[in-house]
Amino acid sequence: EIDAQAFHEKIRSVILEGSKSLVDSARYLGYLTGATDTVTEPLPLQECSLAALCEMAKELPLVDEEEQEERTQSLAAEDGCTSHVDLFSRVTENREDEATVVTLMGEEYVIPPHTAFLLSDFTRIQPLVHCEYGTKFDLIVMDPPWENKSVKRSRRYSSLPSSQLKRLPIPQLASTNCLVVTWVTNRPSHLRFVRDELYPHWGIEVVAEWFWVKVTTSGQFVFPLDSPHKKPYEVLVLGRYQTPEVPVEDCRLIVSVPSALHSQKPSLSEVLKLYVGAEATCLELFARSLQPGWTSWGNEVLKFQNSSYFCWIVRSGCS
Protein backbone atom coordinates (compact mmCIF):
# COMPACT_ATOMS: atom_id res chain seq x y z
CA GLU A 1 0.00 0.00 0.00
CA ILE A 2 2.90 2.35 0.73
CA ASP A 3 4.36 1.64 -2.72
CA ALA A 4 0.98 2.25 -4.34
CA GLN A 5 0.54 5.60 -2.59
CA ALA A 6 4.07 6.69 -3.49
CA PHE A 7 3.45 5.83 -7.15
CA HIS A 8 0.15 7.70 -7.10
CA GLU A 9 1.73 10.81 -5.61
CA LYS A 10 4.45 10.68 -8.26
CA ILE A 11 2.02 10.72 -11.19
CA ARG A 12 -0.91 12.58 -9.62
CA SER A 13 -0.15 15.97 -11.14
CA VAL A 14 0.39 14.42 -14.57
CA ILE A 15 -3.01 12.72 -14.39
CA LEU A 16 -4.81 15.77 -13.01
CA GLU A 17 -3.36 18.44 -15.30
CA GLY A 18 -3.22 16.31 -18.44
CA SER A 19 -6.78 15.07 -18.02
CA LYS A 20 -8.12 18.58 -17.47
CA SER A 21 -6.52 19.79 -20.68
CA LEU A 22 -7.88 16.91 -22.75
CA VAL A 23 -11.35 17.03 -21.17
CA ASP A 24 -11.58 20.80 -21.76
CA SER A 25 -10.66 20.26 -25.42
CA ALA A 26 -13.24 17.48 -25.75
CA ARG A 27 -15.96 19.68 -24.28
CA TYR A 28 -15.03 22.52 -26.62
CA LEU A 29 -15.39 20.15 -29.58
CA GLY A 30 -18.83 19.05 -28.41
CA TYR A 31 -17.92 15.77 -26.74
CA LEU A 32 -18.44 14.82 -23.09
CA THR A 33 -21.81 16.54 -22.81
CA GLY A 34 -22.98 14.29 -19.99
CA ALA A 35 -26.10 13.37 -21.94
CA THR A 36 -25.61 9.63 -21.40
CA ASP A 37 -24.04 9.42 -17.96
CA THR A 38 -26.50 6.68 -17.06
CA VAL A 39 -27.22 3.48 -18.96
CA THR A 40 -30.92 3.37 -19.82
CA GLU A 41 -30.97 -0.28 -20.85
CA PRO A 42 -29.17 -3.13 -19.08
CA LEU A 43 -26.26 -4.75 -20.84
CA PRO A 44 -26.81 -8.29 -22.09
CA LEU A 45 -25.82 -10.91 -19.56
CA GLN A 46 -24.06 -13.22 -21.98
CA GLU A 47 -22.56 -16.28 -20.33
CA CYS A 48 -19.17 -16.96 -21.91
CA SER A 49 -18.11 -20.61 -22.16
CA LEU A 50 -15.17 -20.11 -24.53
CA ALA A 51 -12.50 -20.78 -21.90
CA ALA A 52 -14.24 -24.03 -20.96
CA LEU A 53 -14.39 -25.01 -24.62
CA CYS A 54 -10.65 -24.40 -24.91
CA GLU A 55 -10.13 -26.81 -22.02
CA MET A 56 -12.25 -29.41 -23.79
CA ALA A 57 -10.33 -28.82 -27.04
CA LYS A 58 -7.14 -30.03 -25.35
CA GLU A 59 -8.49 -33.53 -25.86
CA LEU A 60 -8.27 -33.00 -29.62
CA PRO A 61 -5.07 -34.16 -31.36
CA LEU A 62 -2.43 -31.54 -32.05
CA VAL A 63 -1.67 -30.57 -35.63
CA ASP A 64 1.41 -32.47 -36.83
CA GLU A 65 4.52 -30.49 -37.70
CA GLU A 66 4.19 -31.83 -41.24
CA GLU A 67 0.81 -30.11 -41.51
CA GLN A 68 2.05 -26.63 -40.63
CA GLU A 69 0.91 -25.29 -43.98
CA GLU A 70 -2.65 -26.01 -42.83
CA ARG A 71 -2.36 -24.12 -39.57
CA THR A 72 -4.02 -21.12 -41.17
CA GLN A 73 -7.54 -21.41 -42.53
CA SER A 74 -9.97 -19.04 -44.19
CA LEU A 75 -13.53 -18.67 -42.97
CA ALA A 76 -14.99 -18.15 -46.43
CA ALA A 77 -15.03 -20.79 -49.14
CA GLU A 78 -14.77 -19.88 -52.80
CA ASP A 79 -18.54 -19.59 -53.11
CA GLY A 80 -18.59 -17.02 -50.30
CA CYS A 81 -20.15 -19.36 -47.75
CA THR A 82 -18.58 -20.01 -44.39
CA SER A 83 -17.04 -23.45 -44.36
CA HIS A 84 -16.49 -25.88 -41.49
CA VAL A 85 -13.48 -24.70 -39.50
CA ASP A 86 -11.48 -25.84 -36.49
CA LEU A 87 -11.23 -22.71 -34.34
CA PHE A 88 -9.08 -24.29 -31.63
CA SER A 89 -5.93 -25.53 -33.36
CA ARG A 90 -5.57 -23.26 -36.40
CA VAL A 91 -5.24 -19.54 -37.00
CA THR A 92 -8.55 -18.55 -38.59
CA GLU A 93 -8.81 -15.63 -41.01
CA ASN A 94 -11.58 -13.60 -42.55
CA ARG A 95 -9.86 -12.33 -45.69
CA GLU A 96 -13.00 -10.76 -47.12
CA ASP A 97 -13.93 -7.08 -47.23
CA GLU A 98 -17.07 -7.71 -45.19
CA ALA A 99 -17.81 -9.18 -41.79
CA THR A 100 -19.00 -12.75 -41.54
CA VAL A 101 -20.61 -14.88 -38.83
CA VAL A 102 -19.45 -18.20 -37.39
CA THR A 103 -21.47 -20.49 -35.17
CA LEU A 104 -19.89 -22.26 -32.21
CA MET A 105 -21.93 -24.45 -29.85
CA GLY A 106 -25.12 -22.73 -30.94
CA GLU A 107 -23.76 -19.19 -30.43
CA GLU A 108 -23.13 -16.79 -33.31
CA TYR A 109 -19.99 -14.64 -33.41
CA VAL A 110 -19.36 -11.68 -35.72
CA ILE A 111 -15.93 -11.78 -37.40
CA PRO A 112 -14.74 -8.40 -38.78
CA PRO A 113 -13.13 -8.14 -42.23
CA HIS A 114 -9.40 -8.75 -42.63
CA THR A 115 -9.12 -10.32 -39.20
CA ALA A 116 -7.20 -13.34 -37.93
CA PHE A 117 -7.57 -15.09 -34.59
CA LEU A 118 -6.66 -18.17 -32.59
CA LEU A 119 -9.00 -19.43 -29.87
CA SER A 120 -6.77 -21.27 -27.40
CA ASP A 121 -4.83 -21.09 -24.15
CA PHE A 122 -1.08 -21.33 -23.50
CA THR A 123 -0.93 -25.01 -24.35
CA ARG A 124 -2.20 -24.41 -27.90
CA ILE A 125 -0.52 -21.12 -28.83
CA GLN A 126 2.01 -22.72 -31.19
CA PRO A 127 -0.12 -22.35 -34.37
CA LEU A 128 0.27 -18.60 -33.91
CA VAL A 129 4.05 -18.98 -34.06
CA HIS A 130 4.16 -21.57 -36.83
CA CYS A 131 1.30 -20.45 -39.05
CA GLU A 132 1.99 -20.65 -42.74
CA TYR A 133 2.69 -16.98 -43.38
CA GLY A 134 5.29 -16.86 -40.59
CA THR A 135 4.12 -13.40 -39.55
CA LYS A 136 6.42 -11.26 -37.43
CA PHE A 137 4.47 -8.53 -35.70
CA ASP A 138 5.45 -4.85 -35.52
CA LEU A 139 3.06 -4.20 -32.64
CA ILE A 140 2.06 -6.56 -29.83
CA VAL A 141 -0.52 -5.43 -27.28
CA MET A 142 -1.43 -7.59 -24.30
CA ASP A 143 -3.92 -7.26 -21.47
CA PRO A 144 -3.00 -10.10 -19.09
CA PRO A 145 -5.60 -11.42 -16.62
CA TRP A 146 -3.68 -10.16 -13.60
CA GLU A 147 -4.34 -11.73 -10.24
CA ASN A 148 -6.25 -9.50 -7.83
CA LYS A 149 -8.87 -9.80 -5.10
CA SER A 150 -11.77 -8.29 -7.06
CA VAL A 151 -11.29 -10.79 -9.89
CA LYS A 152 -11.31 -13.68 -7.43
CA ARG A 153 -14.50 -12.37 -5.82
CA SER A 154 -16.35 -11.66 -9.05
CA ARG A 155 -15.14 -14.76 -10.93
CA ARG A 156 -15.65 -12.86 -14.19
CA TYR A 157 -12.57 -14.51 -15.66
CA SER A 158 -9.65 -16.70 -14.65
CA SER A 159 -6.52 -14.88 -13.54
CA LEU A 160 -2.95 -15.88 -14.33
CA PRO A 161 0.15 -15.85 -12.10
CA SER A 162 2.61 -13.23 -13.31
CA SER A 163 5.41 -15.76 -13.71
CA GLN A 164 3.39 -17.63 -16.35
CA LEU A 165 3.60 -14.65 -18.70
CA LYS A 166 7.24 -15.49 -19.37
CA ARG A 167 5.99 -18.50 -21.31
CA LEU A 168 4.60 -16.26 -24.05
CA PRO A 169 6.74 -16.70 -27.21
CA ILE A 170 7.22 -12.97 -27.73
CA PRO A 171 10.72 -13.27 -29.28
CA GLN A 172 9.33 -15.66 -31.90
CA LEU A 173 6.38 -13.38 -32.67
CA ALA A 174 8.09 -9.97 -32.68
CA SER A 175 9.75 -8.20 -35.58
CA THR A 176 13.19 -6.68 -35.02
CA ASN A 177 11.72 -3.28 -34.16
CA CYS A 178 8.52 -4.49 -32.51
CA LEU A 179 6.70 -2.22 -30.07
CA VAL A 180 5.30 -4.22 -27.12
CA VAL A 181 2.54 -2.66 -25.01
CA THR A 182 1.25 -4.21 -21.79
CA TRP A 183 -1.79 -3.10 -19.81
CA VAL A 184 -0.98 -3.19 -16.09
CA THR A 185 -3.24 -2.84 -13.07
CA ASN A 186 -2.37 -0.34 -10.36
CA ARG A 187 -0.63 -2.88 -8.14
CA PRO A 188 3.03 -1.80 -7.88
CA SER A 189 4.15 -5.44 -7.81
CA HIS A 190 2.67 -6.00 -11.28
CA LEU A 191 4.28 -2.85 -12.64
CA ARG A 192 7.68 -3.81 -11.21
CA PHE A 193 7.33 -7.29 -12.64
CA VAL A 194 6.75 -5.99 -16.17
CA ARG A 195 9.53 -3.41 -16.00
CA ASP A 196 12.16 -5.41 -14.12
CA GLU A 197 11.47 -9.05 -14.99
CA LEU A 198 9.12 -9.65 -17.90
CA TYR A 199 10.52 -7.23 -20.48
CA PRO A 200 14.17 -8.02 -19.65
CA HIS A 201 13.32 -11.73 -19.92
CA TRP A 202 12.28 -11.11 -23.53
CA GLY A 203 15.17 -8.73 -24.23
CA ILE A 204 12.84 -5.72 -24.43
CA GLU A 205 13.81 -2.25 -23.24
CA VAL A 206 11.16 -0.13 -21.50
CA VAL A 207 10.78 3.11 -23.45
CA ALA A 208 7.69 4.74 -21.90
CA GLU A 209 4.80 4.50 -19.48
CA TRP A 210 1.41 5.83 -20.52
CA PHE A 211 -1.83 6.22 -18.60
CA TRP A 212 -5.41 5.50 -19.56
CA VAL A 213 -7.65 7.88 -17.62
CA LYS A 214 -11.29 6.86 -17.34
CA VAL A 215 -13.94 9.59 -17.24
CA THR A 216 -17.72 9.80 -17.35
CA THR A 217 -19.58 11.33 -20.29
CA SER A 218 -19.57 14.62 -18.38
CA GLY A 219 -15.77 14.54 -18.04
CA GLN A 220 -15.49 13.59 -14.37
CA PHE A 221 -13.15 10.85 -13.14
CA VAL A 222 -15.04 7.56 -12.82
CA PHE A 223 -13.55 7.24 -9.31
CA PRO A 224 -12.14 10.00 -7.09
CA LEU A 225 -8.53 10.58 -8.10
CA ASP A 226 -7.29 10.04 -4.54
CA SER A 227 -9.55 7.10 -3.71
CA PRO A 228 -7.65 4.56 -1.56
CA HIS A 229 -9.53 1.67 -3.19
CA LYS A 230 -9.86 2.23 -6.94
CA LYS A 231 -8.04 4.72 -9.12
CA PRO A 232 -9.53 6.21 -12.32
CA TYR A 233 -6.48 5.27 -14.38
CA GLU A 234 -4.49 2.27 -15.58
CA VAL A 235 -0.89 2.01 -16.75
CA LEU A 236 0.50 0.92 -20.10
CA VAL A 237 4.15 -0.11 -20.27
CA LEU A 238 5.72 0.33 -23.71
CA GLY A 239 8.91 -1.44 -24.69
CA ARG A 240 10.98 -2.11 -27.80
CA TYR A 241 13.74 -4.37 -29.05
CA GLN A 242 15.59 -1.59 -30.85
CA THR A 243 15.79 2.19 -30.57
CA PRO A 244 12.93 3.45 -32.75
CA GLU A 245 13.26 6.00 -35.51
CA VAL A 246 10.29 7.81 -33.99
CA PRO A 247 10.88 8.18 -30.22
CA VAL A 248 7.99 7.20 -27.96
CA GLU A 249 7.08 10.03 -25.60
CA ASP A 250 6.83 9.17 -21.92
CA CYS A 251 3.82 9.92 -19.70
CA ARG A 252 1.26 10.27 -22.49
CA LEU A 253 -2.39 10.23 -21.44
CA ILE A 254 -5.33 8.53 -23.14
CA VAL A 255 -8.60 9.89 -21.78
CA SER A 256 -11.86 8.15 -22.66
CA VAL A 257 -15.21 6.98 -21.38
CA PRO A 258 -14.77 3.28 -20.51
CA SER A 259 -16.89 0.63 -22.15
CA ALA A 260 -19.92 -0.59 -20.24
CA LEU A 261 -18.58 -4.10 -20.84
CA HIS A 262 -16.35 -5.20 -17.97
CA SER A 263 -12.60 -4.79 -18.50
CA GLN A 264 -12.84 -3.93 -22.20
CA LYS A 265 -9.97 -1.61 -23.09
CA PRO A 266 -10.01 1.12 -25.76
CA SER A 267 -8.43 0.31 -29.11
CA LEU A 268 -4.87 1.60 -29.44
CA SER A 269 -4.66 1.31 -33.24
CA GLU A 270 -4.86 5.00 -34.08
CA VAL A 271 -2.85 6.15 -31.05
CA LEU A 272 0.10 3.88 -31.84
CA LYS A 273 0.08 4.27 -35.62
CA LEU A 274 2.61 7.12 -35.39
CA TYR A 275 5.16 4.79 -33.78
CA VAL A 276 4.68 1.63 -35.86
CA GLY A 277 3.41 2.92 -39.20
CA ALA A 278 0.07 2.56 -40.96
CA GLU A 279 1.02 -0.79 -42.53
CA ALA A 280 2.23 -2.43 -39.32
CA THR A 281 1.30 -6.03 -38.55
CA CYS A 282 -0.51 -6.02 -35.21
CA LEU A 283 -1.19 -8.72 -32.61
CA GLU A 284 -3.31 -8.63 -29.46
CA LEU A 285 -2.72 -11.24 -26.76
CA PHE A 286 -5.36 -12.20 -24.18
CA ALA A 287 -7.87 -10.53 -26.49
CA ARG A 288 -11.61 -10.78 -25.89
CA SER A 289 -12.66 -9.07 -29.10
CA LEU A 290 -11.40 -8.68 -32.67
CA GLN A 291 -10.16 -5.67 -34.63
CA PRO A 292 -10.01 -5.30 -38.42
CA GLY A 293 -6.45 -5.68 -39.64
CA TRP A 294 -5.27 -7.37 -36.43
CA THR A 295 -4.44 -10.90 -35.35
CA SER A 296 -5.86 -11.80 -31.92
CA TRP A 297 -5.25 -14.66 -29.49
CA GLY A 298 -6.84 -15.78 -26.23
CA ASN A 299 -9.11 -18.36 -24.67
CA GLU A 300 -11.99 -15.85 -24.83
CA VAL A 301 -10.93 -14.14 -28.05
CA LEU A 302 -14.50 -14.12 -29.42
CA LYS A 303 -16.26 -13.12 -26.19
CA PHE A 304 -17.33 -9.61 -27.21
CA GLN A 305 -17.93 -10.73 -30.80
CA ASN A 306 -21.06 -12.59 -29.67
CA SER A 307 -23.92 -11.42 -31.86
CA SER A 308 -26.02 -10.53 -28.79
CA TYR A 309 -23.73 -7.56 -28.07
CA PHE A 310 -24.21 -6.22 -31.57
CA CYS A 311 -27.97 -6.61 -31.28
CA TRP A 312 -27.85 -4.61 -28.04
CA ILE A 313 -25.86 -1.83 -29.72
CA VAL A 314 -28.44 -1.54 -32.50
CA ARG A 315 -31.37 -1.55 -30.05
CA SER A 316 -29.80 1.10 -27.83
CA GLY A 317 -29.06 3.38 -30.77
CA CYS A 318 -25.32 3.48 -30.10
CA SER A 319 -24.14 2.29 -33.50
Coordinates of C-alpha atoms in Angstrom, one line a residue:
E1 CA 0.0 0.0 0.0
I2 CA 2.9 2.4 0.7
D3 CA 4.4 1.6 -2.7
A4 CA 1.0 2.3 -4.3
Q5 CA 0.5 5.6 -2.6
A6 CA 4.1 6.7 -3.5
F7 CA 3.5 5.8 -7.1
H8 CA 0.1 7.7 -7.1
E9 CA 1.7 10.8 -5.6
K10 CA 4.4 10.7 -8.3
I11 CA 2.0 10.7 -11.2
R12 CA -0.9 12.6 -9.6
S13 CA -0.1 16.0 -11.1
V14 CA 0.4 14.4 -14.6
I15 CA -3.0 12.7 -14.4
L16 CA -4.8 15.8 -13.0
E17 CA -3.4 18.4 -15.3
G18 CA -3.2 16.3 -18.4
S19 CA -6.8 15.1 -18.0
K20 CA -8.1 18.6 -17.5
S21 CA -6.5 19.8 -20.7
L22 CA -7.9 16.9 -22.7
V23 CA -11.3 17.0 -21.2
D24 CA -11.6 20.8 -21.8
S25 CA -10.7 20.3 -25.4
A26 CA -13.2 17.5 -25.7
R27 CA -16.0 19.7 -24.3
Y28 CA -15.0 22.5 -26.6
L29 CA -15.4 20.1 -29.6
G30 CA -18.8 19.1 -28.4
Y31 CA -17.9 15.8 -26.7
L32 CA -18.4 14.8 -23.1
T33 CA -21.8 16.5 -22.8
G34 CA -23.0 14.3 -20.0
A35 CA -26.1 13.4 -21.9
T36 CA -25.6 9.6 -21.4
D37 CA -24.0 9.4 -18.0
T38 CA -26.5 6.7 -17.1
V39 CA -27.2 3.5 -19.0
T40 CA -30.9 3.4 -19.8
E41 CA -31.0 -0.3 -20.9
P42 CA -29.2 -3.1 -19.1
L43 CA -26.3 -4.7 -20.8
P44 CA -26.8 -8.3 -22.1
L45 CA -25.8 -10.9 -19.6
Q46 CA -24.1 -13.2 -22.0
E47 CA -22.6 -16.3 -20.3
C48 CA -19.2 -17.0 -21.9
S49 CA -18.1 -20.6 -22.2
L50 CA -15.2 -20.1 -24.5
A51 CA -12.5 -20.8 -21.9
A52 CA -14.2 -24.0 -21.0
L53 CA -14.4 -25.0 -24.6
C54 CA -10.6 -24.4 -24.9
E55 CA -10.1 -26.8 -22.0
M56 CA -12.2 -29.4 -23.8
A57 CA -10.3 -28.8 -27.0
K58 CA -7.1 -30.0 -25.4
E59 CA -8.5 -33.5 -25.9
L60 CA -8.3 -33.0 -29.6
P61 CA -5.1 -34.2 -31.4
L62 CA -2.4 -31.5 -32.0
V63 CA -1.7 -30.6 -35.6
D64 CA 1.4 -32.5 -36.8
E65 CA 4.5 -30.5 -37.7
E66 CA 4.2 -31.8 -41.2
E67 CA 0.8 -30.1 -41.5
Q68 CA 2.1 -26.6 -40.6
E69 CA 0.9 -25.3 -44.0
E70 CA -2.6 -26.0 -42.8
R71 CA -2.4 -24.1 -39.6
T72 CA -4.0 -21.1 -41.2
Q73 CA -7.5 -21.4 -42.5
S74 CA -10.0 -19.0 -44.2
L75 CA -13.5 -18.7 -43.0
A76 CA -15.0 -18.1 -46.4
A77 CA -15.0 -20.8 -49.1
E78 CA -14.8 -19.9 -52.8
D79 CA -18.5 -19.6 -53.1
G80 CA -18.6 -17.0 -50.3
C81 CA -20.2 -19.4 -47.8
T82 CA -18.6 -20.0 -44.4
S83 CA -17.0 -23.5 -44.4
H84 CA -16.5 -25.9 -41.5
V85 CA -13.5 -24.7 -39.5
D86 CA -11.5 -25.8 -36.5
L87 CA -11.2 -22.7 -34.3
F88 CA -9.1 -24.3 -31.6
S89 CA -5.9 -25.5 -33.4
R90 CA -5.6 -23.3 -36.4
V91 CA -5.2 -19.5 -37.0
T92 CA -8.5 -18.5 -38.6
E93 CA -8.8 -15.6 -41.0
N94 CA -11.6 -13.6 -42.6
R95 CA -9.9 -12.3 -45.7
E96 CA -13.0 -10.8 -47.1
D97 CA -13.9 -7.1 -47.2
E98 CA -17.1 -7.7 -45.2
A99 CA -17.8 -9.2 -41.8
T100 CA -19.0 -12.8 -41.5
V101 CA -20.6 -14.9 -38.8
V102 CA -19.5 -18.2 -37.4
T103 CA -21.5 -20.5 -35.2
L104 CA -19.9 -22.3 -32.2
M105 CA -21.9 -24.5 -29.9
G106 CA -25.1 -22.7 -30.9
E107 CA -23.8 -19.2 -30.4
E108 CA -23.1 -16.8 -33.3
Y109 CA -20.0 -14.6 -33.4
V110 CA -19.4 -11.7 -35.7
I111 CA -15.9 -11.8 -37.4
P112 CA -14.7 -8.4 -38.8
P113 CA -13.1 -8.1 -42.2
H114 CA -9.4 -8.8 -42.6
T115 CA -9.1 -10.3 -39.2
A116 CA -7.2 -13.3 -37.9
F117 CA -7.6 -15.1 -34.6
L118 CA -6.7 -18.2 -32.6
L119 CA -9.0 -19.4 -29.9
S120 CA -6.8 -21.3 -27.4
D121 CA -4.8 -21.1 -24.2
F122 CA -1.1 -21.3 -23.5
T123 CA -0.9 -25.0 -24.3
R124 CA -2.2 -24.4 -27.9
I125 CA -0.5 -21.1 -28.8
Q126 CA 2.0 -22.7 -31.2
P127 CA -0.1 -22.4 -34.4
L128 CA 0.3 -18.6 -33.9
V129 CA 4.0 -19.0 -34.1
H130 CA 4.2 -21.6 -36.8
C131 CA 1.3 -20.5 -39.0
E132 CA 2.0 -20.7 -42.7
Y133 CA 2.7 -17.0 -43.4
G134 CA 5.3 -16.9 -40.6
T135 CA 4.1 -13.4 -39.5
K136 CA 6.4 -11.3 -37.4
F137 CA 4.5 -8.5 -35.7
D138 CA 5.4 -4.9 -35.5
L139 CA 3.1 -4.2 -32.6
I140 CA 2.1 -6.6 -29.8
V141 CA -0.5 -5.4 -27.3
M142 CA -1.4 -7.6 -24.3
D143 CA -3.9 -7.3 -21.5
P144 CA -3.0 -10.1 -19.1
P145 CA -5.6 -11.4 -16.6
W146 CA -3.7 -10.2 -13.6
E147 CA -4.3 -11.7 -10.2
N148 CA -6.3 -9.5 -7.8
K149 CA -8.9 -9.8 -5.1
S150 CA -11.8 -8.3 -7.1
V151 CA -11.3 -10.8 -9.9
K152 CA -11.3 -13.7 -7.4
R153 CA -14.5 -12.4 -5.8
S154 CA -16.4 -11.7 -9.1
R155 CA -15.1 -14.8 -10.9
R156 CA -15.6 -12.9 -14.2
Y157 CA -12.6 -14.5 -15.7
S158 CA -9.7 -16.7 -14.6
S159 CA -6.5 -14.9 -13.5
L160 CA -3.0 -15.9 -14.3
P161 CA 0.1 -15.8 -12.1
S162 CA 2.6 -13.2 -13.3
S163 CA 5.4 -15.8 -13.7
Q164 CA 3.4 -17.6 -16.3
L165 CA 3.6 -14.6 -18.7
K166 CA 7.2 -15.5 -19.4
R167 CA 6.0 -18.5 -21.3
L168 CA 4.6 -16.3 -24.0
P169 CA 6.7 -16.7 -27.2
I170 CA 7.2 -13.0 -27.7
P171 CA 10.7 -13.3 -29.3
Q172 CA 9.3 -15.7 -31.9
L173 CA 6.4 -13.4 -32.7
A174 CA 8.1 -10.0 -32.7
S175 CA 9.7 -8.2 -35.6
T176 CA 13.2 -6.7 -35.0
N177 CA 11.7 -3.3 -34.2
C178 CA 8.5 -4.5 -32.5
L179 CA 6.7 -2.2 -30.1
V180 CA 5.3 -4.2 -27.1
V181 CA 2.5 -2.7 -25.0
T182 CA 1.3 -4.2 -21.8
W183 CA -1.8 -3.1 -19.8
V184 CA -1.0 -3.2 -16.1
T185 CA -3.2 -2.8 -13.1
N186 CA -2.4 -0.3 -10.4
R187 CA -0.6 -2.9 -8.1
P188 CA 3.0 -1.8 -7.9
S189 CA 4.1 -5.4 -7.8
H190 CA 2.7 -6.0 -11.3
L191 CA 4.3 -2.9 -12.6
R192 CA 7.7 -3.8 -11.2
F193 CA 7.3 -7.3 -12.6
V194 CA 6.7 -6.0 -16.2
R195 CA 9.5 -3.4 -16.0
D196 CA 12.2 -5.4 -14.1
E197 CA 11.5 -9.1 -15.0
L198 CA 9.1 -9.7 -17.9
Y199 CA 10.5 -7.2 -20.5
P200 CA 14.2 -8.0 -19.6
H201 CA 13.3 -11.7 -19.9
W202 CA 12.3 -11.1 -23.5
G203 CA 15.2 -8.7 -24.2
I204 CA 12.8 -5.7 -24.4
E205 CA 13.8 -2.2 -23.2
V206 CA 11.2 -0.1 -21.5
V207 CA 10.8 3.1 -23.5
A208 CA 7.7 4.7 -21.9
E209 CA 4.8 4.5 -19.5
W210 CA 1.4 5.8 -20.5
F211 CA -1.8 6.2 -18.6
W212 CA -5.4 5.5 -19.6
V213 CA -7.7 7.9 -17.6
K214 CA -11.3 6.9 -17.3
V215 CA -13.9 9.6 -17.2
T216 CA -17.7 9.8 -17.4
T217 CA -19.6 11.3 -20.3
S218 CA -19.6 14.6 -18.4
G219 CA -15.8 14.5 -18.0
Q220 CA -15.5 13.6 -14.4
F221 CA -13.2 10.8 -13.1
V222 CA -15.0 7.6 -12.8
F223 CA -13.6 7.2 -9.3
P224 CA -12.1 10.0 -7.1
L225 CA -8.5 10.6 -8.1
D226 CA -7.3 10.0 -4.5
S227 CA -9.6 7.1 -3.7
P228 CA -7.7 4.6 -1.6
H229 CA -9.5 1.7 -3.2
K230 CA -9.9 2.2 -6.9
K231 CA -8.0 4.7 -9.1
P232 CA -9.5 6.2 -12.3
Y233 CA -6.5 5.3 -14.4
E234 CA -4.5 2.3 -15.6
V235 CA -0.9 2.0 -16.7
L236 CA 0.5 0.9 -20.1
V237 CA 4.2 -0.1 -20.3
L238 CA 5.7 0.3 -23.7
G239 CA 8.9 -1.4 -24.7
R240 CA 11.0 -2.1 -27.8
Y241 CA 13.7 -4.4 -29.0
Q242 CA 15.6 -1.6 -30.8
T243 CA 15.8 2.2 -30.6
P244 CA 12.9 3.4 -32.7
E245 CA 13.3 6.0 -35.5
V246 CA 10.3 7.8 -34.0
P247 CA 10.9 8.2 -30.2
V248 CA 8.0 7.2 -28.0
E249 CA 7.1 10.0 -25.6
D250 CA 6.8 9.2 -21.9
C251 CA 3.8 9.9 -19.7
R252 CA 1.3 10.3 -22.5
L253 CA -2.4 10.2 -21.4
I254 CA -5.3 8.5 -23.1
V255 CA -8.6 9.9 -21.8
S256 CA -11.9 8.2 -22.7
V257 CA -15.2 7.0 -21.4
P258 CA -14.8 3.3 -20.5
S259 CA -16.9 0.6 -22.1
A260 CA -19.9 -0.6 -20.2
L261 CA -18.6 -4.1 -20.8
H262 CA -16.4 -5.2 -18.0
S263 CA -12.6 -4.8 -18.5
Q264 CA -12.8 -3.9 -22.2
K265 CA -10.0 -1.6 -23.1
P266 CA -10.0 1.1 -25.8
S267 CA -8.4 0.3 -29.1
L268 CA -4.9 1.6 -29.4
S269 CA -4.7 1.3 -33.2
E270 CA -4.9 5.0 -34.1
V271 CA -2.9 6.1 -31.1
L272 CA 0.1 3.9 -31.8
K273 CA 0.1 4.3 -35.6
L274 CA 2.6 7.1 -35.4
Y275 CA 5.2 4.8 -33.8
V276 CA 4.7 1.6 -35.9
G277 CA 3.4 2.9 -39.2
A278 CA 0.1 2.6 -41.0
E279 CA 1.0 -0.8 -42.5
A280 CA 2.2 -2.4 -39.3
T281 CA 1.3 -6.0 -38.5
C282 CA -0.5 -6.0 -35.2
L283 CA -1.2 -8.7 -32.6
E284 CA -3.3 -8.6 -29.5
L285 CA -2.7 -11.2 -26.8
F286 CA -5.4 -12.2 -24.2
A287 CA -7.9 -10.5 -26.5
R288 CA -11.6 -10.8 -25.9
S289 CA -12.7 -9.1 -29.1
L290 CA -11.4 -8.7 -32.7
Q291 CA -10.2 -5.7 -34.6
P292 CA -10.0 -5.3 -38.4
G293 CA -6.4 -5.7 -39.6
W294 CA -5.3 -7.4 -36.4
T295 CA -4.4 -10.9 -35.3
S296 CA -5.9 -11.8 -31.9
W297 CA -5.2 -14.7 -29.5
G298 CA -6.8 -15.8 -26.2
N299 CA -9.1 -18.4 -24.7
E300 CA -12.0 -15.8 -24.8
V301 CA -10.9 -14.1 -28.0
L302 CA -14.5 -14.1 -29.4
K303 CA -16.3 -13.1 -26.2
F304 CA -17.3 -9.6 -27.2
Q305 CA -17.9 -10.7 -30.8
N306 CA -21.1 -12.6 -29.7
S307 CA -23.9 -11.4 -31.9
S308 CA -26.0 -10.5 -28.8
Y309 CA -23.7 -7.6 -28.1
F310 CA -24.2 -6.2 -31.6
C311 CA -28.0 -6.6 -31.3
W312 CA -27.9 -4.6 -28.0
I313 CA -25.9 -1.8 -29.7
V314 CA -28.4 -1.5 -32.5
R315 CA -31.4 -1.6 -30.1
S316 CA -29.8 1.1 -27.8
G317 CA -29.1 3.4 -30.8
C318 CA -25.3 3.5 -30.1
S319 CA -24.1 2.3 -33.5

